[in-house]
mmCIF file of C-alpha atoms in Angstrom:
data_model
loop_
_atom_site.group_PDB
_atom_site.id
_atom_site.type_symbol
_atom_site.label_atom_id
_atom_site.label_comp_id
_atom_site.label_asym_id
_atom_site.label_seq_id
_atom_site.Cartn_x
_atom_site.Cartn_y
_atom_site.Cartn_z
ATOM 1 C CA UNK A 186 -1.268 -25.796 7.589
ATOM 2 C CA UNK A 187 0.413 -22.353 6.559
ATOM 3 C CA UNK A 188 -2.002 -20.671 4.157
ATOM 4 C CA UNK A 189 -0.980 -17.423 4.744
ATOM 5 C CA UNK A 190 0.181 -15.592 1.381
ATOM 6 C CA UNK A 191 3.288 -12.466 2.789
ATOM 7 C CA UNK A 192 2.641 -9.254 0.424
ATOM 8 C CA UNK A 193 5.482 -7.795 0.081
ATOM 9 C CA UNK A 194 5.863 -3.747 -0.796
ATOM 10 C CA UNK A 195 8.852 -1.746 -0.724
ATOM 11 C CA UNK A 196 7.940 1.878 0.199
ATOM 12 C CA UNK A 197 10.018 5.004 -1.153
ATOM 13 C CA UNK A 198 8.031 8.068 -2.055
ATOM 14 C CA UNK A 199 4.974 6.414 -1.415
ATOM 15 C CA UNK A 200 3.258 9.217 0.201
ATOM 16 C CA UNK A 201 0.642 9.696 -2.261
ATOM 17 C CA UNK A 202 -0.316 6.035 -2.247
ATOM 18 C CA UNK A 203 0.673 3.872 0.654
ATOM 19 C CA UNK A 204 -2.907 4.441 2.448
ATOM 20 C CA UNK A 205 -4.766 3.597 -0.117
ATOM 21 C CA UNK A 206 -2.344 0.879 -0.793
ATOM 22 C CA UNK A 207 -3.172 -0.566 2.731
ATOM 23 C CA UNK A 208 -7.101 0.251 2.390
ATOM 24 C CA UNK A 209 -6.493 -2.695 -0.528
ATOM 25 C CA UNK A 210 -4.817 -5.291 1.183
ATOM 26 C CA UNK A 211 -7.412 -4.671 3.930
ATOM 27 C CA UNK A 212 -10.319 -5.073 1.201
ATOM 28 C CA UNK A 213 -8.693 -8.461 -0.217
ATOM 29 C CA UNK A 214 -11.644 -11.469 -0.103
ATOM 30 C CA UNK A 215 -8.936 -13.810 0.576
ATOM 31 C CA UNK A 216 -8.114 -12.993 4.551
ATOM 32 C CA UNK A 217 -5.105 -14.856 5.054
ATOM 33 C CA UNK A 218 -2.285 -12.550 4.381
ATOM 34 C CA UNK A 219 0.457 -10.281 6.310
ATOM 35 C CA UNK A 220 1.586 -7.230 4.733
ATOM 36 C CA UNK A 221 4.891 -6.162 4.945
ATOM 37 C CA UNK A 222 5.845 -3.041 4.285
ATOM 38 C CA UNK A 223 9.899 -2.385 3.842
ATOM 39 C CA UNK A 224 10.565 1.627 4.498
ATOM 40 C CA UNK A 225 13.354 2.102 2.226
ATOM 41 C CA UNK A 226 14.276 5.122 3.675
ATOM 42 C CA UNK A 227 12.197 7.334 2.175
ATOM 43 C CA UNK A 228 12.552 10.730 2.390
ATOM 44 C CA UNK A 229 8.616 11.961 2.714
ATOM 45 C CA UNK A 230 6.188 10.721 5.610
ATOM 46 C CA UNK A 231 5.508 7.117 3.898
ATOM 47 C CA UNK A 232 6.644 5.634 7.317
ATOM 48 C CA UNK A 233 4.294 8.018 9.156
ATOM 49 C CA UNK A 234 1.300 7.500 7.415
ATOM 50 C CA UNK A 235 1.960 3.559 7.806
ATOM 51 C CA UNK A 236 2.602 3.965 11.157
ATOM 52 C CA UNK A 237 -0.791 5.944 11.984
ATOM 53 C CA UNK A 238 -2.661 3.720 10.013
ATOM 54 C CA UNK A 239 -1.266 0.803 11.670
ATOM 55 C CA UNK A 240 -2.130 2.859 15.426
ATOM 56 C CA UNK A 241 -5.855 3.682 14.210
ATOM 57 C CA UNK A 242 -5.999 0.280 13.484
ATOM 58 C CA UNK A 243 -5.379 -0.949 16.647
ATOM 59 C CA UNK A 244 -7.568 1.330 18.576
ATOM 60 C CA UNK A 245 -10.429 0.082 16.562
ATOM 61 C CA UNK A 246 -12.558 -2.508 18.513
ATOM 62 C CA UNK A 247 -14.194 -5.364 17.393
ATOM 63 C CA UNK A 248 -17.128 -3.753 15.820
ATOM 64 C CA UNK A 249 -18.362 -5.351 12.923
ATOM 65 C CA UNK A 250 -19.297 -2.390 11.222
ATOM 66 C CA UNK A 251 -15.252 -1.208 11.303
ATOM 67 C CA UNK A 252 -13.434 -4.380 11.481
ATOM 68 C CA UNK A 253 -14.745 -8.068 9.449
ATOM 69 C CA UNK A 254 -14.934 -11.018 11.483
ATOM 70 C CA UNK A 255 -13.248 -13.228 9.140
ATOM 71 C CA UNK A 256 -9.963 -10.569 9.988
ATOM 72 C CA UNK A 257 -10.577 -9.034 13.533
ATOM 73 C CA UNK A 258 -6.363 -9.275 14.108
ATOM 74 C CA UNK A 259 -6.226 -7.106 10.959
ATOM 75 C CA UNK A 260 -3.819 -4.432 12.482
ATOM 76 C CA UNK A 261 -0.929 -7.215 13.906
ATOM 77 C CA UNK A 262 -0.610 -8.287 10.481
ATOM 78 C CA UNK A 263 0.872 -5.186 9.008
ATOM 79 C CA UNK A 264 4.374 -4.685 9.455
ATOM 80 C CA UNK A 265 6.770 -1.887 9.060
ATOM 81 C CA UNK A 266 10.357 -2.860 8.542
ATOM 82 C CA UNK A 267 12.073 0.025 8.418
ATOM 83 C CA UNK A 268 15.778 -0.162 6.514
ATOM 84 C CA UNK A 269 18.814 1.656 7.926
ATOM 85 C CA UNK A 270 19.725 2.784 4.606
ATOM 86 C CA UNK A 271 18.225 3.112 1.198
ATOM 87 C CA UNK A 272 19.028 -0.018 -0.687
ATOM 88 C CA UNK A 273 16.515 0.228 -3.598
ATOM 89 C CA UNK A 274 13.435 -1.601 -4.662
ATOM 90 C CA UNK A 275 15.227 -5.410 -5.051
ATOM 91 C CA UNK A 276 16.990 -5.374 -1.402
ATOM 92 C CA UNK A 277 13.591 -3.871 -0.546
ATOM 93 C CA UNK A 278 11.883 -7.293 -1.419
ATOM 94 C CA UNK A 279 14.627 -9.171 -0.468
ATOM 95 C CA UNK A 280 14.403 -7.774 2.682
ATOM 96 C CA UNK A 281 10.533 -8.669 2.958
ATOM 97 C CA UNK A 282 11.248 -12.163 1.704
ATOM 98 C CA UNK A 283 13.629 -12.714 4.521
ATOM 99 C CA UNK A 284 11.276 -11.636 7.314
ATOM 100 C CA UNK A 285 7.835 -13.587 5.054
ATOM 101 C CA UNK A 286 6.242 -15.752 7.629
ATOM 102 C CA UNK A 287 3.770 -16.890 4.598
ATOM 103 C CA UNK A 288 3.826 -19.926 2.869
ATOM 104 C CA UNK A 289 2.989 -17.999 -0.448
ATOM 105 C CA UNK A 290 4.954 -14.779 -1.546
ATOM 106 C CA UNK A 291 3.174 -11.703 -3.741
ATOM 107 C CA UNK A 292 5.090 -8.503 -4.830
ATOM 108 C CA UNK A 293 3.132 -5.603 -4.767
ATOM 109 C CA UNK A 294 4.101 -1.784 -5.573
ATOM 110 C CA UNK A 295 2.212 0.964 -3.800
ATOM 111 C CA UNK A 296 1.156 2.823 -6.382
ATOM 112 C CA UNK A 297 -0.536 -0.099 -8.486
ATOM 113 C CA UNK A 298 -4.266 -1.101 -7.943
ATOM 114 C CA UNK A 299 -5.150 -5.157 -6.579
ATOM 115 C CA UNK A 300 -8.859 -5.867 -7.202
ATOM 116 C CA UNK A 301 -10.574 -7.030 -4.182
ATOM 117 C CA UNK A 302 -10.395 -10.595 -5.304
ATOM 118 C CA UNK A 303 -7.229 -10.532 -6.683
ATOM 119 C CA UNK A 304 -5.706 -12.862 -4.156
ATOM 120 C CA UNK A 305 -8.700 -15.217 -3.825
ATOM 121 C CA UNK A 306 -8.450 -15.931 -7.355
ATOM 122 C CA UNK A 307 -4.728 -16.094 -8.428
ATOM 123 C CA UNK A 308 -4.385 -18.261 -4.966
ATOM 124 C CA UNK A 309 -6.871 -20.648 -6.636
ATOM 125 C CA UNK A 310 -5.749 -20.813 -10.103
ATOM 126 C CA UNK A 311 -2.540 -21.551 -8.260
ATOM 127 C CA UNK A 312 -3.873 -24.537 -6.676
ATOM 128 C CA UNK A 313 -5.712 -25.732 -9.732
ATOM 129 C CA UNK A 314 -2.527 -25.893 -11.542
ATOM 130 C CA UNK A 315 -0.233 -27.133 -8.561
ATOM 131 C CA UNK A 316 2.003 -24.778 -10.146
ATOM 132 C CA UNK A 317 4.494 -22.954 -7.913
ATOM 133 C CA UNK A 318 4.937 -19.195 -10.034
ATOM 134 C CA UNK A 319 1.747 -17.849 -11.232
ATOM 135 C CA UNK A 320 0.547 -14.285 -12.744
ATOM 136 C CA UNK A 321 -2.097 -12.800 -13.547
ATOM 137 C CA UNK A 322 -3.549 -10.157 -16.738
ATOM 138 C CA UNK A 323 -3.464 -6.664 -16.142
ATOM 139 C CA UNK A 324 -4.852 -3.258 -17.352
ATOM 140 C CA UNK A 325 -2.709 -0.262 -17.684
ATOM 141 C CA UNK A 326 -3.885 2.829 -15.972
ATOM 142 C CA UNK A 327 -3.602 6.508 -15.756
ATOM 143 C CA UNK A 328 -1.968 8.527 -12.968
ATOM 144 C CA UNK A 329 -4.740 8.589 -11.003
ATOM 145 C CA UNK A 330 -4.815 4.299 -11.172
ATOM 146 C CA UNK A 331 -8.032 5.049 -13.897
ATOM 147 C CA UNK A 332 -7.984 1.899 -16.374
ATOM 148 C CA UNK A 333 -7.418 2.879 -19.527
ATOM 149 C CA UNK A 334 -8.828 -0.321 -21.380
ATOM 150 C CA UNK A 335 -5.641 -1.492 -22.521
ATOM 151 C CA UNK A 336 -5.325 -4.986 -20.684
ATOM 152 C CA UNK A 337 -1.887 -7.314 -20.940
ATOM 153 C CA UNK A 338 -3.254 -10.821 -21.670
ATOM 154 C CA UNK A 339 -1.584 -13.567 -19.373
ATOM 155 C CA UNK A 340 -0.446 -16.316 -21.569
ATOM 156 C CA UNK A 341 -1.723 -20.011 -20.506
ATOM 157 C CA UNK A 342 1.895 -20.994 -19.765
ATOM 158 C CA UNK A 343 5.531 -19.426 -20.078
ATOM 159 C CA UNK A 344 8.501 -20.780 -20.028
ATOM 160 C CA UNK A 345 12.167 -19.318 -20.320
ATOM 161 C CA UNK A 346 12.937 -19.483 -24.007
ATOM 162 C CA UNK A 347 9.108 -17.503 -24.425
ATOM 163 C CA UNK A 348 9.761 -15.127 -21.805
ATOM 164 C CA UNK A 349 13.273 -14.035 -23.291
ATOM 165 C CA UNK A 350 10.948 -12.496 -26.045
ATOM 166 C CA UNK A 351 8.314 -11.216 -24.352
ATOM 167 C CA UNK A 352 7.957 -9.484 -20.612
ATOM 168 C CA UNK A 353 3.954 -10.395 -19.807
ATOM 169 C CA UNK A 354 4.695 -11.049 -15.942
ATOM 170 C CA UNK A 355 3.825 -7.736 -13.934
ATOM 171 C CA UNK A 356 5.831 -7.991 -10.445
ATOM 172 C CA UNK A 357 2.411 -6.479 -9.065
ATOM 173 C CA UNK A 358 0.716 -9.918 -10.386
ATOM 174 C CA UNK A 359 2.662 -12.580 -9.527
ATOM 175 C CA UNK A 360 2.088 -15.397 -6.678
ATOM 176 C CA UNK A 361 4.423 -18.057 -5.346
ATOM 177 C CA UNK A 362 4.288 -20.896 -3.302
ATOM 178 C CA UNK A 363 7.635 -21.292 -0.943
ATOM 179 C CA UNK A 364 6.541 -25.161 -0.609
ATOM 180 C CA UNK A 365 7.457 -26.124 -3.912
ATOM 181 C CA UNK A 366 10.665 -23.260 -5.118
ATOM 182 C CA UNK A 367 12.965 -22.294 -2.773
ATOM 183 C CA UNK A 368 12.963 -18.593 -1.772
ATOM 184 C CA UNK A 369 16.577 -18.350 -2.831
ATOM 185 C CA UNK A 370 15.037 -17.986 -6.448
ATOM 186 C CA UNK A 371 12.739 -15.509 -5.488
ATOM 187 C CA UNK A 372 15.691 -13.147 -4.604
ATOM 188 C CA UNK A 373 16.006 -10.546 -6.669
ATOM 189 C CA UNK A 374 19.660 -9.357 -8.149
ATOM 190 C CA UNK A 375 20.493 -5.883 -7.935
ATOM 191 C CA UNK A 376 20.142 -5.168 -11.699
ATOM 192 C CA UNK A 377 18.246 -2.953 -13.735
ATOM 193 C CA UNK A 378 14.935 -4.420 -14.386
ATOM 194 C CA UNK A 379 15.516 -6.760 -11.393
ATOM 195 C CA UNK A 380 11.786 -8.112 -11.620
ATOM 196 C CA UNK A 381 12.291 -9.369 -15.428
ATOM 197 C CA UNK A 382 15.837 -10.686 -14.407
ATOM 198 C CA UNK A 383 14.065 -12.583 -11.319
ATOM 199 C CA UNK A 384 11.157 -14.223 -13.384
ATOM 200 C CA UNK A 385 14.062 -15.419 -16.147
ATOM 201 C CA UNK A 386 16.074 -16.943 -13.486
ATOM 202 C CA UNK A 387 13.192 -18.846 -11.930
ATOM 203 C CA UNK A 388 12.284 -20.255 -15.272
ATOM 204 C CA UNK A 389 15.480 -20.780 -16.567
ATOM 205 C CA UNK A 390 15.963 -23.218 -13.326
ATOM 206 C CA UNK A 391 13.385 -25.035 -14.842
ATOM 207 C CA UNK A 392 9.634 -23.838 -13.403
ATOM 208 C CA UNK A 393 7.311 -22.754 -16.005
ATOM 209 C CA UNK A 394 4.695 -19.946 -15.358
ATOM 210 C CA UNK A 395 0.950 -20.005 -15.436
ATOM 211 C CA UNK A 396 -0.872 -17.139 -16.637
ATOM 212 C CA UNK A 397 -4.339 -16.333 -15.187
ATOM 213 C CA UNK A 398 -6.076 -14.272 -18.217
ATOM 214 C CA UNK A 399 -7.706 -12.074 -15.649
ATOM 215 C CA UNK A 400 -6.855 -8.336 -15.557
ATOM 216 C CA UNK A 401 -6.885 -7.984 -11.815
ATOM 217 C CA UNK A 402 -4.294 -5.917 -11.540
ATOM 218 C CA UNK A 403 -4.220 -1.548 -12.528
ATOM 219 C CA UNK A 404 -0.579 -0.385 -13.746
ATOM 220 C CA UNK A 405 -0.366 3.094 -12.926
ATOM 221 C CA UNK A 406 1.339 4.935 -15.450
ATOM 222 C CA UNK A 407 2.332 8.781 -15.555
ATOM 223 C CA UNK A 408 1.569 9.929 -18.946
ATOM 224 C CA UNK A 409 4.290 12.706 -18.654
ATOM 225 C CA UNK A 410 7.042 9.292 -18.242
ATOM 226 C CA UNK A 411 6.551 7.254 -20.975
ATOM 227 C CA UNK A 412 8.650 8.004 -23.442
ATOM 228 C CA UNK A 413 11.341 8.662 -21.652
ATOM 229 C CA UNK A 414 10.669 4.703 -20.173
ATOM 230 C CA UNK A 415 10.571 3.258 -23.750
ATOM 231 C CA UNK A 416 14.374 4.131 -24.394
ATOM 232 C CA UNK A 417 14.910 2.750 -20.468
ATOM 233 C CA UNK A 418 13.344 -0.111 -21.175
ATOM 234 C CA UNK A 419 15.239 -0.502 -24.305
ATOM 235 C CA UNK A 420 18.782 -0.560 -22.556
ATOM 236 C CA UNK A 421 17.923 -2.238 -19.747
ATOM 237 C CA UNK A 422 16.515 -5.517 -21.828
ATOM 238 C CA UNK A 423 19.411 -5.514 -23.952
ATOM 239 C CA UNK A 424 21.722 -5.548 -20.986
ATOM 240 C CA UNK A 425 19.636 -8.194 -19.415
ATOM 241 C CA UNK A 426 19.746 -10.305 -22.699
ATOM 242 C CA UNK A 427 23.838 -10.002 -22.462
ATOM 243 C CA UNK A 428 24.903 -9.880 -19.277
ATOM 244 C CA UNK A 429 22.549 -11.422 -17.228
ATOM 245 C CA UNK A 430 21.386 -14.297 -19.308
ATOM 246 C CA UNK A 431 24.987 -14.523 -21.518
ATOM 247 C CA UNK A 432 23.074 -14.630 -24.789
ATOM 248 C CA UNK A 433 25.109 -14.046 -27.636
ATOM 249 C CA UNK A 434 24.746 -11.119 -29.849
ATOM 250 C CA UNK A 435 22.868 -12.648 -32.813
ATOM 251 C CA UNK A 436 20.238 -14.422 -30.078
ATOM 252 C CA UNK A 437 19.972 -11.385 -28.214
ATOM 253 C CA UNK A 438 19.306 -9.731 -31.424
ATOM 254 C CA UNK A 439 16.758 -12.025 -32.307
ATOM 255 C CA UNK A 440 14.727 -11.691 -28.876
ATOM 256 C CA UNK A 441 15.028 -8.420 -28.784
ATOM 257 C CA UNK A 442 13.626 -7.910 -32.008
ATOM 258 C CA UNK A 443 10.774 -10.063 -31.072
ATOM 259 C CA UNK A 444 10.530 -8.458 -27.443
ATOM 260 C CA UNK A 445 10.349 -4.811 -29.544
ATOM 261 C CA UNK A 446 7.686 -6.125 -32.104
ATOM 262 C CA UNK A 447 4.935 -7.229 -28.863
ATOM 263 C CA UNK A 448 5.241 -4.468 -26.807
ATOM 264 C CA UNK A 449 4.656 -2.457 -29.545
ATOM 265 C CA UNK A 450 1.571 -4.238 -30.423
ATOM 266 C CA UNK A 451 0.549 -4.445 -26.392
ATOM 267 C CA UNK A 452 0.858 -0.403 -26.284
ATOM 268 C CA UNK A 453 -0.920 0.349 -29.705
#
């Protein structure tokens, strides 16, 4: 039985954070994962570092001090896909989705944090709930990945007409299971705020999502970028609300109004 679970990263300017991002993966409890790791061109020495990492790996023996034995093939399950032209982040996953050998698919971004038992436990909650789309709570951070004690709460369960007024689901957080949704939903369009656009299209096909209210997940965010994200954010959900999901103007008022009003309240 396939109980692999394909992490998926796309890797542009990841310099800073893509060995450390690795390191993570590699400290996981849960041992049955690849990592794939989708060079989207990026202009610094991402695809080096990956590559060297990848190299030391190898050269490692068997030693249990270096290398667990629940995971000694640790190094042949990172891959570096390497694009011929920079596509951005959503052909970036789409890309890794393509090549997933896993029966479960998890986004990750290289600069946010996993706790080691991040995939043990949303892979479980998962199963509890025979759902196929779960998430997971998670803590913003600092620059440096520091938690800041401000924690998103994961609601029990989400379905579209919710989610249209709220966005709760992290794409560092969330786990699915290719056995029960086809990975032609997972696909993400090549919007603005593709990740939001994805999770509404899965639920609007009818899945609901299951919210683990577990912070096991850091959001890194650069102080010096946050306002200038709040009027980002503000366009891009509007032009999700009408021309991705074809709301009308008063609806699209409506959610937005009550999409304004919680993360608001999740910030303060």
């Amino acid at each position: 039985m396939n109980e692999m679970v394909s992490i998926i990263v796309p890797v542009y300017r990841a310099a800073p954070y893509i060995a450390e991002t690795i390191e993570m993966v590699l400290r996981q409890t849960y041992r049955e994962w690849e990592l794939l790791l989708i060079d989207d061109c990026s202009p610094d020495n991402s695809a080096e570092i990956i590559q060297n990492m990848i190299e030391r790996l190898s050269a490692q023996t068997a030693d249990a001090r270096q290398i667990p034995r629940e995971c000694p093939d640790r190094a042949r399950r990172i891959r570096l896909i390497r694009k011929e032209r920079n596509e951005g982040a959503a052909r970036a996953r789409n890309t890794g989705l393509e090549l997933a050998k896993g029966r479960y698919i998890a986004f990750l971004d290289a600069d946010d944090i996993w706790l080691p038992e991040k995939l043990e436990k949303e892979l479980a909650f998962l199963r509890e709930k025979q759902a196929a789309f779960v998430f997971t709570a998670y803590e913003f951070g600092d620059e440096n990945a520091e938690g800041t004690g401000k924690i998103v709460k994961a609601p029990e369960k989400l379905t579209y007409r919710k989610a249209l007024s709220r966005t709760v689901i992290f794409t560092s957080t969330v786990l699915f299971d290719t056995e029960k949704m086809e990975k032609e939903l997972i696909r993400m369009p090549v919007v603005e705020s593709e990740d939001t656009a994805t999770w509404w299209k899965i639920l609007r096909s009818g899945h609901t999502a299951y919210g683990l209210d577990e912070p096991l997940v850091i959001y890194r965010r650069p102080a010096k970028s946050l306002s200038s994200n709040k009027f980002v954010a503000i366009r891009r959900i509007w032009n999700l609300y009408r021309r991705e999901e074809k709301l009308t103007i008063p609806v699209s008022a409506c959610c937005f109004c009550m999409w304004a009003l919680r993360a608001t309240i999740r910030r303060l």
